[in-house]
Short mmCIF file of C-alpha atoms in Angstrom, two decimals:
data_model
loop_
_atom_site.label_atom_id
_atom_site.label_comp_id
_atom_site.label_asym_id
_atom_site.label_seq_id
_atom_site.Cartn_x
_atom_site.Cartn_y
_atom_site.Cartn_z
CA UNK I 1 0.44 -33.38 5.76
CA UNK I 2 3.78 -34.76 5.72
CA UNK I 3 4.53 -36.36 9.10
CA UNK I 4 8.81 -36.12 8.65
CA UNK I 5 8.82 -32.76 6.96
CA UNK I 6 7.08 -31.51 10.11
CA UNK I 7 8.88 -33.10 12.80
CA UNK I 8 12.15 -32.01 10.88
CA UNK I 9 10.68 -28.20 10.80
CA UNK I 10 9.32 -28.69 15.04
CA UNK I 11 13.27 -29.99 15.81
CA UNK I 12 14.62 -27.16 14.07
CA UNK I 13 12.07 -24.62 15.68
CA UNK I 14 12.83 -26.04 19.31
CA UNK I 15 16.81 -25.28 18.67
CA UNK I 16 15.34 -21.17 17.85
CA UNK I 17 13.54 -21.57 20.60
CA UNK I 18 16.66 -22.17 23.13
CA UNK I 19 18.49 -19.94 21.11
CA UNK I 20 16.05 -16.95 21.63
CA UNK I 21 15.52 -18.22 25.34
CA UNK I 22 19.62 -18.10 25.42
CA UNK I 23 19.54 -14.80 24.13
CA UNK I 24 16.49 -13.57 25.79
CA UNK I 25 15.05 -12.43 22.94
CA UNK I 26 11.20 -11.98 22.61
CA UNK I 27 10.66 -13.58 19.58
CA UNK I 28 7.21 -12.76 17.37
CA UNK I 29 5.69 -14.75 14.78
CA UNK I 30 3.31 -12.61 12.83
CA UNK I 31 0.71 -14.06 10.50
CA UNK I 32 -2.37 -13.12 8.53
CA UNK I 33 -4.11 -13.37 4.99
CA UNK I 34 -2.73 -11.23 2.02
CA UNK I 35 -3.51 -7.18 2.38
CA UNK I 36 -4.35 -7.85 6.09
CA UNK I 37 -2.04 -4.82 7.00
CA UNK I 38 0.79 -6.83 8.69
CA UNK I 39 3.81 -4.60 7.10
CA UNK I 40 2.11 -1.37 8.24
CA UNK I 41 1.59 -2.48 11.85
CA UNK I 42 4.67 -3.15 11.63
CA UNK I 43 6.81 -0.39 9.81
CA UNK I 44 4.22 1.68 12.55
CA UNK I 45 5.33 -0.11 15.53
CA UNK I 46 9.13 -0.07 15.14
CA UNK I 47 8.67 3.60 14.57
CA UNK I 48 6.65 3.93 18.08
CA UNK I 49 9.41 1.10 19.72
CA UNK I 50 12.05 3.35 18.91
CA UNK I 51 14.11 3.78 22.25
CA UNK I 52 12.40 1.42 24.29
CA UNK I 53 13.04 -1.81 22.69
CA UNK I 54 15.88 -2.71 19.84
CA UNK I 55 14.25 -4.57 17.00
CA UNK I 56 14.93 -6.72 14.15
CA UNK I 57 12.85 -7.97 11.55
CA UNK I 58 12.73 -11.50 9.61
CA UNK I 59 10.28 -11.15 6.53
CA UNK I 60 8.96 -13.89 4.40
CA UNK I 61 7.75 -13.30 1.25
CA UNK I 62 6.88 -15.40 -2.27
CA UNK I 63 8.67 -12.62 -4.53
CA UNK I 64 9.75 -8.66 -4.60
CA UNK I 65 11.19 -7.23 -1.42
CA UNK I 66 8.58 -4.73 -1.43
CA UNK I 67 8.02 -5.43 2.60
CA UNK I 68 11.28 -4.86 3.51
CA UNK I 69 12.30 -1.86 1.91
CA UNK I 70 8.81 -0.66 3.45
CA UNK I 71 10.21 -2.32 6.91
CA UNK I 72 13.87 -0.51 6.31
CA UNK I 73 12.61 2.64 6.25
CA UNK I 74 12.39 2.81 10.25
CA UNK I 75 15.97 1.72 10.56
CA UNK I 76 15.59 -1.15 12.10
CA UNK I 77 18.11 -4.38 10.34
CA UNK I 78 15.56 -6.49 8.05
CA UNK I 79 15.99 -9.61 6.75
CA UNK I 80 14.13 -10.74 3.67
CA UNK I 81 13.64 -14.40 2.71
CA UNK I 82 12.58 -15.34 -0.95
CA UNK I 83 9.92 -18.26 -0.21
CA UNK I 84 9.56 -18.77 -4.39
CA UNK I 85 6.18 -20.78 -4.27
CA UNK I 86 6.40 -21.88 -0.84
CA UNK I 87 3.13 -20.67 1.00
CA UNK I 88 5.45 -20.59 4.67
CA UNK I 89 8.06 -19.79 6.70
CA UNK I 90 9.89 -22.98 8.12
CA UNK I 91 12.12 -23.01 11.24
CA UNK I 92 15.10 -23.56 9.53
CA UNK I 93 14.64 -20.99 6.94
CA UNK I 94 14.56 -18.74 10.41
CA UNK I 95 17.69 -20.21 11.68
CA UNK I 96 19.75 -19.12 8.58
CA UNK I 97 17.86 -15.75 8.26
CA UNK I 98 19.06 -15.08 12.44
CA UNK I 99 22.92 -15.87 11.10
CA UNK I 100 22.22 -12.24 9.22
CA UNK I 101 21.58 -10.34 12.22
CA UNK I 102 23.39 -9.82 15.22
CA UNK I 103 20.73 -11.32 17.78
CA UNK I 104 22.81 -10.14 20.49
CA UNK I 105 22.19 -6.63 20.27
CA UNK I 106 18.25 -6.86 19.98
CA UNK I 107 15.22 -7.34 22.35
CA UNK I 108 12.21 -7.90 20.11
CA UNK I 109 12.67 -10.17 16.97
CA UNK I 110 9.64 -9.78 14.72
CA UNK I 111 9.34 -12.58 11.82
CA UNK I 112 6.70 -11.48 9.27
CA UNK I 113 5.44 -14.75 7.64
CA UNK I 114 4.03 -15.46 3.94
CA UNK I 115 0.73 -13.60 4.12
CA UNK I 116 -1.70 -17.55 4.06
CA UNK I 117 -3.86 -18.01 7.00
CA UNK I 118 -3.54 -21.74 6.10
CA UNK I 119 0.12 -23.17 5.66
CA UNK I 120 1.99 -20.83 8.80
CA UNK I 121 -0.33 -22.58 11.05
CA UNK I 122 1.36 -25.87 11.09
CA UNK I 123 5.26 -24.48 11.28
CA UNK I 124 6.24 -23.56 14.33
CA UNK I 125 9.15 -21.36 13.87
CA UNK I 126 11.05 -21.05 17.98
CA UNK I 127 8.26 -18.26 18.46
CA UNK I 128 7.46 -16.95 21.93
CA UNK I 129 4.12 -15.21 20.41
CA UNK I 130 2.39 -16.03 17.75
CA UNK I 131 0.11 -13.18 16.17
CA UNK I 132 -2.25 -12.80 14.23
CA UNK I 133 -3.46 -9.90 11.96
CA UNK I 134 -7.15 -9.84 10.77
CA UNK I 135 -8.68 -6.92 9.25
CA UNK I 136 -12.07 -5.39 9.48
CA UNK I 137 -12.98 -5.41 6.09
CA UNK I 138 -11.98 -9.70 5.92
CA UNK I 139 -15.14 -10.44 6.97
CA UNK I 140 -15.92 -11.50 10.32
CA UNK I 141 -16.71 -14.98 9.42
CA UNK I 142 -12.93 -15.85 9.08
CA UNK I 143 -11.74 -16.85 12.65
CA UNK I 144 -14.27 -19.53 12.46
CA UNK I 145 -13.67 -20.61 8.71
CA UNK I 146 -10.02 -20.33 9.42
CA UNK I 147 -9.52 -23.08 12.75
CA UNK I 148 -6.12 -24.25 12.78
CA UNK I 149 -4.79 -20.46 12.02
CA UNK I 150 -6.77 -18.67 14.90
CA UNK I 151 -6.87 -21.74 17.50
CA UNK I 152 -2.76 -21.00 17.24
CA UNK I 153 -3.10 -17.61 18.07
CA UNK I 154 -1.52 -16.30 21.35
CA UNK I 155 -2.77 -12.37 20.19
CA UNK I 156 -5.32 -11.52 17.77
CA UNK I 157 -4.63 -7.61 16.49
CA UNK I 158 -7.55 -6.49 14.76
CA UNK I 159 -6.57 -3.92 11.93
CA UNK I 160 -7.56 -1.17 9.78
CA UNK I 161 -10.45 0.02 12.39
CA UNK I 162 -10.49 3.28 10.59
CA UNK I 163 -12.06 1.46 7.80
CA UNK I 164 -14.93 -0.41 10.06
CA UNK I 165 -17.93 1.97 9.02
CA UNK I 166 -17.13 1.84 5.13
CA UNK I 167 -16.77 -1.93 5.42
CA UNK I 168 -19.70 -2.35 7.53
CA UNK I 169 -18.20 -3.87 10.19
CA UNK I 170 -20.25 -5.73 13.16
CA UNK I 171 -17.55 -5.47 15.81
CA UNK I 172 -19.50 -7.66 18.73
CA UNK I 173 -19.88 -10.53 16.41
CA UNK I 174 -16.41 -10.30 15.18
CA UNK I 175 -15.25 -10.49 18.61
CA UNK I 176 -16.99 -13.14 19.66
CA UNK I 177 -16.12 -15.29 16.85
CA UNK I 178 -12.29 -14.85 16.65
CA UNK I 179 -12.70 -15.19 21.34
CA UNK I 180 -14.56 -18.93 19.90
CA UNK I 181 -11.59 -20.16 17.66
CA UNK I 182 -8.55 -18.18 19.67
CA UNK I 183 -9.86 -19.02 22.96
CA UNK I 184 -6.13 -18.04 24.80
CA UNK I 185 -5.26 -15.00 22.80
CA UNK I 186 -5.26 -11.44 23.96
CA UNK I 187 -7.29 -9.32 21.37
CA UNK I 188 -5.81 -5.98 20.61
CA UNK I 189 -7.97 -3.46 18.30
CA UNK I 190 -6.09 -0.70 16.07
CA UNK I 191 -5.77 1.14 13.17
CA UNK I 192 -1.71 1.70 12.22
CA UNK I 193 -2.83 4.39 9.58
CA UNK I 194 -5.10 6.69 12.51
CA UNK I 195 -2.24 5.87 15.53
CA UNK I 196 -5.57 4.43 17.06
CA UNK I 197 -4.77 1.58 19.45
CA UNK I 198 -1.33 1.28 18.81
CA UNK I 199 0.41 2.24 22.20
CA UNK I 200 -1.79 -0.49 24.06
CA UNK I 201 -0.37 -2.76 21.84
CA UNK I 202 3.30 -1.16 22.07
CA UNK I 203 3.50 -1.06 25.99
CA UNK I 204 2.45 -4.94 25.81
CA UNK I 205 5.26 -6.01 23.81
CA UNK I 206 7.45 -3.36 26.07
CA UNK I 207 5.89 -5.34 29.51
CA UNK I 208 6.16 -8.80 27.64
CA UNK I 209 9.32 -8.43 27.07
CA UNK I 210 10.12 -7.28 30.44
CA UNK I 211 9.14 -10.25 31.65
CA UNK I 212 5.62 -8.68 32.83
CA UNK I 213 3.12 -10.49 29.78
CA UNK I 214 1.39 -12.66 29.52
CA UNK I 215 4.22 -15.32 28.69
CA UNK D 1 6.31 -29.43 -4.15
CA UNK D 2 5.59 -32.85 -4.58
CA UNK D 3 6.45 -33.86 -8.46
CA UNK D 4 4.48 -37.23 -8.06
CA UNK D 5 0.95 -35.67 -6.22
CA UNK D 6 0.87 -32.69 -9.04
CA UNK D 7 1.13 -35.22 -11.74
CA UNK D 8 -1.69 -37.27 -9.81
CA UNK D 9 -3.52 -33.90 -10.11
CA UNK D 10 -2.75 -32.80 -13.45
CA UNK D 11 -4.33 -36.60 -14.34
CA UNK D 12 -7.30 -35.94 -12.59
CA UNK D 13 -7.89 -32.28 -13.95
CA UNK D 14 -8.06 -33.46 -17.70
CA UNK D 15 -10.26 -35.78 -17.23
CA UNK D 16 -12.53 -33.17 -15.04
CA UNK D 17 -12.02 -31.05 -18.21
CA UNK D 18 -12.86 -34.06 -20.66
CA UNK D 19 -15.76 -33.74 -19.02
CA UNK D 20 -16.65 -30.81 -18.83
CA UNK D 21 -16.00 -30.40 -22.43
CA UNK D 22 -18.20 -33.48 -23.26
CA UNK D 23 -21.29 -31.93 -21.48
CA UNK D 24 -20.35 -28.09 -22.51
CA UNK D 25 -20.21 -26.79 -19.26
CA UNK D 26 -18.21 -23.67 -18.86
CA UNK D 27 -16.40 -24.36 -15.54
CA UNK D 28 -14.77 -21.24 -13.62
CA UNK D 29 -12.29 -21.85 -10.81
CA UNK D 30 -12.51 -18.95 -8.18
CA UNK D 31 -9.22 -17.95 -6.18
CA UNK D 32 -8.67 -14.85 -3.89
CA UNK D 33 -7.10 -13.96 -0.42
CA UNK D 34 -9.48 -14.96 2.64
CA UNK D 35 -12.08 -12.20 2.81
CA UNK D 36 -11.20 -10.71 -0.97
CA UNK D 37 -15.47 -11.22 -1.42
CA UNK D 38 -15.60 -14.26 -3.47
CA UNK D 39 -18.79 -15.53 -1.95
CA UNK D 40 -20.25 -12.12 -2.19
CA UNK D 41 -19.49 -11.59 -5.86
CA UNK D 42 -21.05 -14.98 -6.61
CA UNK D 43 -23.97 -14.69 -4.62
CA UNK D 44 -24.58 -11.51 -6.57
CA UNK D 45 -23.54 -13.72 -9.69
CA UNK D 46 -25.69 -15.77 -9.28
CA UNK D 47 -28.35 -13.80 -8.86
CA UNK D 48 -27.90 -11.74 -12.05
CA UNK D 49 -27.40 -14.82 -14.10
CA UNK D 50 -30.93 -16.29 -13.36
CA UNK D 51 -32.69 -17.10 -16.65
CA UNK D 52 -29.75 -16.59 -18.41
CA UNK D 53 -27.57 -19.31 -17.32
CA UNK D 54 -28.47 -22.21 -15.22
CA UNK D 55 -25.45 -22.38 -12.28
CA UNK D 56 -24.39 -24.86 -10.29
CA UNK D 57 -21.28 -24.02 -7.33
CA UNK D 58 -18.87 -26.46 -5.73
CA UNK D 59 -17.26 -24.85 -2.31
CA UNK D 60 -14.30 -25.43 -0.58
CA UNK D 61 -13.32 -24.49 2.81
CA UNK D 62 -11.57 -25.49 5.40
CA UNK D 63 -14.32 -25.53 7.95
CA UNK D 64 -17.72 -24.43 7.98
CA UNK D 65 -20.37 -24.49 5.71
CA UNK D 66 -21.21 -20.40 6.15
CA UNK D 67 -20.15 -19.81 2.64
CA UNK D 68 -22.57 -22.93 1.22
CA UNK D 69 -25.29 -21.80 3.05
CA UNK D 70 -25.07 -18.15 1.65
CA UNK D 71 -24.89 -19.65 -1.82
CA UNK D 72 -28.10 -21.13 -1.39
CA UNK D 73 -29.90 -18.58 -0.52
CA UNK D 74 -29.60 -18.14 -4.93
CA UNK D 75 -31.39 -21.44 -5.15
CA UNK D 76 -28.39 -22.95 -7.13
CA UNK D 77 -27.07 -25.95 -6.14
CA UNK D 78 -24.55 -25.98 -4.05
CA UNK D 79 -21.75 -28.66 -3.41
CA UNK D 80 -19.87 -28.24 -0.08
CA UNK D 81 -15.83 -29.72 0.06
CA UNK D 82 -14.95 -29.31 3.86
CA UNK D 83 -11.02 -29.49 3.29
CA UNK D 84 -9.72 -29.59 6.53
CA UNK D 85 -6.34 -28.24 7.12
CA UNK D 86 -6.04 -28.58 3.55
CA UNK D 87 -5.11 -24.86 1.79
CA UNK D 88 -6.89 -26.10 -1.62
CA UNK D 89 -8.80 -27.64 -3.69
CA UNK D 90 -7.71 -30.67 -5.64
CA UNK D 91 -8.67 -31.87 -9.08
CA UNK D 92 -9.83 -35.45 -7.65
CA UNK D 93 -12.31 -33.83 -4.71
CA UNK D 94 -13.92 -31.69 -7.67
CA UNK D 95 -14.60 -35.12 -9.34
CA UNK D 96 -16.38 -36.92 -6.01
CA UNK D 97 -18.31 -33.19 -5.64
CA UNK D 98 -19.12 -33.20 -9.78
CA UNK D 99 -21.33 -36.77 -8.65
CA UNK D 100 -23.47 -34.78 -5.92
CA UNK D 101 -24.52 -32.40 -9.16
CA UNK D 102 -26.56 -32.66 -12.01
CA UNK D 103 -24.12 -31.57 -14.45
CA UNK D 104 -26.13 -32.00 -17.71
CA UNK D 105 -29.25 -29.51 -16.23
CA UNK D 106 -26.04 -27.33 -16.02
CA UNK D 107 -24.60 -24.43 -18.40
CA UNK D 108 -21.83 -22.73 -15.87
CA UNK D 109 -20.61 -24.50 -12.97
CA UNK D 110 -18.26 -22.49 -10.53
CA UNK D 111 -16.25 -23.63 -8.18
CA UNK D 112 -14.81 -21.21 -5.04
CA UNK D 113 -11.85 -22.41 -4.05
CA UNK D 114 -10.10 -22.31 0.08
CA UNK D 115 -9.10 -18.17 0.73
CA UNK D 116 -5.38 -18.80 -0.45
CA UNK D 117 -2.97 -16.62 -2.59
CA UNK D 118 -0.80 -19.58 -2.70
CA UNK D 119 -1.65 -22.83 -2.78
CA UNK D 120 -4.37 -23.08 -5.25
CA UNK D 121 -1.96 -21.58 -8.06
CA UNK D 122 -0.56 -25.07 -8.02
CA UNK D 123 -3.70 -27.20 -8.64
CA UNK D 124 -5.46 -27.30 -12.03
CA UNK D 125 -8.88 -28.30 -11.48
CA UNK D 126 -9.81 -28.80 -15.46
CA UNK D 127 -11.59 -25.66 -15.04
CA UNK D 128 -11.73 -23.40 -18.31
CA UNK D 129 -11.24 -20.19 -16.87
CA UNK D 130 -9.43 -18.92 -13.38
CA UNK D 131 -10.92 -16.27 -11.79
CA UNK D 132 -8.28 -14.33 -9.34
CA UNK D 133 -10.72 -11.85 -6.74
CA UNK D 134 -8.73 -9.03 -5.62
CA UNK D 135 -9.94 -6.48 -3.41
CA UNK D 136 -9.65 -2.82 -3.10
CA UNK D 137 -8.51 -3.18 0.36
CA UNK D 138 -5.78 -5.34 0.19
CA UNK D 139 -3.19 -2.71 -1.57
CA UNK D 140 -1.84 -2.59 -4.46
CA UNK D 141 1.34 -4.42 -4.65
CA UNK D 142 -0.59 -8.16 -4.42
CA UNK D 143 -0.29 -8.80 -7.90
CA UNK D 144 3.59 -8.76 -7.76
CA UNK D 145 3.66 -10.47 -4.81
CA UNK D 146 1.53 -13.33 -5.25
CA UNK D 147 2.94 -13.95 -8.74
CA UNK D 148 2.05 -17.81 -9.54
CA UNK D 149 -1.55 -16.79 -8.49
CA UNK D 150 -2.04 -13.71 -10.75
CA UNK D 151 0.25 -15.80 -13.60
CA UNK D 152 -1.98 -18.02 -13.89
CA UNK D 153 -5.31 -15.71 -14.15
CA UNK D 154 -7.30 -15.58 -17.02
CA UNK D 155 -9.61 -13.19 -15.49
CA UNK D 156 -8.76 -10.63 -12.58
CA UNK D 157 -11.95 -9.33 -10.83
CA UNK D 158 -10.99 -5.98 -8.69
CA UNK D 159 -13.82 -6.49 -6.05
CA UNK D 160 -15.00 -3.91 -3.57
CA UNK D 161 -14.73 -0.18 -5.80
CA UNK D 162 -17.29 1.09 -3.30
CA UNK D 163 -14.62 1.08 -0.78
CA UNK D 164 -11.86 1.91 -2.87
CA UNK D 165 -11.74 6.16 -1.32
CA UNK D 166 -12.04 4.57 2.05
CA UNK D 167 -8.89 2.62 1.66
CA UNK D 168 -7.10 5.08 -0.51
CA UNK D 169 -6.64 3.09 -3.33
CA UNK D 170 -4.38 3.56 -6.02
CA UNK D 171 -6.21 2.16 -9.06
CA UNK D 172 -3.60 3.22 -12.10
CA UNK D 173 -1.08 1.58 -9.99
CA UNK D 174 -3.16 -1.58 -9.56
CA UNK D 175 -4.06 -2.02 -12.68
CA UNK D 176 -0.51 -1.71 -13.73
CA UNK D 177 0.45 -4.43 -11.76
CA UNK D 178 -2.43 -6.68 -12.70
CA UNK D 179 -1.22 -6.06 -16.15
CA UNK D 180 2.21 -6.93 -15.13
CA UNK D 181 1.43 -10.24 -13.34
CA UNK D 182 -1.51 -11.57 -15.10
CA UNK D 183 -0.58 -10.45 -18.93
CA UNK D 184 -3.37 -12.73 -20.15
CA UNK D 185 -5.86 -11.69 -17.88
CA UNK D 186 -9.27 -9.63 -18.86
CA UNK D 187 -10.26 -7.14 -15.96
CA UNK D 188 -13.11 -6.43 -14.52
CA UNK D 189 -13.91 -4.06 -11.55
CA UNK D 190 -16.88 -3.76 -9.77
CA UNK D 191 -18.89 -3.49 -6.02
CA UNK D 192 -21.09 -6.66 -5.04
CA UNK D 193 -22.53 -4.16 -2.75
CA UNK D 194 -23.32 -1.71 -4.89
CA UNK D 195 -24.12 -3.56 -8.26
CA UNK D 196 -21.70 -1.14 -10.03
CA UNK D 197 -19.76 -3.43 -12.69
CA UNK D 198 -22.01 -6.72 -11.81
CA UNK D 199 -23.30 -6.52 -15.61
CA UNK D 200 -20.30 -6.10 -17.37
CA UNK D 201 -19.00 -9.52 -15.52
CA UNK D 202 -22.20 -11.09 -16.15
CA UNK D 203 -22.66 -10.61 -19.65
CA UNK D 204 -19.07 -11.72 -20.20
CA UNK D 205 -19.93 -15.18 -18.51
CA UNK D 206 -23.25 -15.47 -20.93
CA UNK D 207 -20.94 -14.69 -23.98
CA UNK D 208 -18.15 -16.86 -22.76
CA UNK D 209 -20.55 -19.70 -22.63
CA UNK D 210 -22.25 -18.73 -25.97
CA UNK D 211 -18.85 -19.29 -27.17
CA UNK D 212 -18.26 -15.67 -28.17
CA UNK D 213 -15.82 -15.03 -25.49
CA UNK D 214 -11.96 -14.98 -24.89
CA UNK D 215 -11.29 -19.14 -24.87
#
């Protein structure tokens, strides 16, 4: 862990931060491993946001822009960012991504980080709410092999629920283990594919950013 | 990416694989997504391969020893590397680990690396053969997206086929893009669950070591 690379990135994040603050702008950070289902919660919940809150997207990925020509689809402005091998988003990479979008004219930015439940956790990016996106057929074992990821979490959104009973899925113990290592985050449960759970978790961004969340 | 720590670890990978080499151990490094069924697949591995060949596993994670303990349960020996926050394994922690094992009483020692689509790609570990674990549930478009990971494959295993309906699963399209990203790759698919495949992968590991296989 490089000790100057990450006070450089926490400066830089602090300066998004007033900059959302300025622009009152809820700001998400949205994290999970690889396949977790993080572009189709979200491609699903700018479709359902539509007319309640104006959205933009940051997306972070290694190579193709696969994500946000899935993310464009629901007209929302996305803006991709090419990590190369980089397995994270970094604060600054966010700060040049905002200069594409005009900040002004949104409520809810959404930054879709490099699917790794490992690197994202130590870059703070200016994020109000940092979420993360765990899927039923992970395991449930992974909030508690995965500390510094989940302990970050301010939500926990637990995905793909239609798939629970093929994957075998022991939903008490999985929600005990990811309340253990995310002891502040709000757990949401849905499945973007079924609609299932996904106005709970609409109407809590719509209150957050209202100023009636949690933060 | 840190010029003067790879070099460190390219060092320290040769001579793992002048060992290895000395003592004709056929060494697999294992790589996948968090919760892509690595430690199912080898427990099942394992399993299969008693009589046949005589395993040994080194394990990395960042915390917990959950996926040690299920390894066990084969009556292999098992070699736990509690990384930290640290999103892979290096060459030099597979040497201190390699000391805890009896390498010679050995013919196939596997090591599963830390849940990561990204940082592993970087770090040979002298191993002969790398083992990318894909799963039927994390979509399709991985392989492109993940491409220093699947590059570097000499061997993709498409894990979890008894879910593959469940998660609507494209599998021409999958395997195209395997093909794409891992040209040098041999494929296998198959459930841990269900046993379908297992023997296919198995006997390839006997003939690799027999010296009949691909490298």
């Amino acid at each position: 862990m490089n000790t100057g690379i990450l006070n450089a990135n926490d400066r830089a994040a602090e300066q998004n931060r007033g900059a959302f603050k300025a622009l009152n702008l809820l700001v998400l950070n949205v994290v999970s491993s690889p396949g977790a289902g993080k572009t189709t919660l979200l491609t699903k919940t700018l479709n359902e946001l539509k007319g309640r809150l104006r959205c933009g997207v940051i997306v972070g990925d290694l190579a193709t822009d696969n994500d946000a020509a899935r993310l464009r689809t629901t007209g929302a402005p996305v803006v991709q960012i090419a990590t190369g091998t980089l397995c994270h988003l970094e604060a600054g990479m966010v700060a040049e991504a905002m200069r594409q979008l005009d900040l002004r004219a949104l409520d809810l930015l959404i930054i879709e980080n490099v699917g790794n439940l490992v690197c994202p956790a130590s870059f703070d990016l200016g994020e109000a709410v940092r979420v993360v996106v765990h899927s039923v057929t992970e395991g449930e074992d992974k909030p508690l092999k995965y500390p510094p990821m989940f302990y970050s979490a301010d939500v926990v959104v637990v995905t793909k629920t239609d798939m629970a009973a093929a994957a075998g899925f022991d939903r008490e113990l999985a929600l005990k283990n990811i309340r253990q290592a995310s002891p502040r985050a709000k757990i949401f449960e849905l499945s973007a594919r079924s609609g299932d759970g996904v106005a709970a978790w609409c109407d809590y961004l719509v209150a957050l950013k209202a100023g009636a969340g949690a933060r």
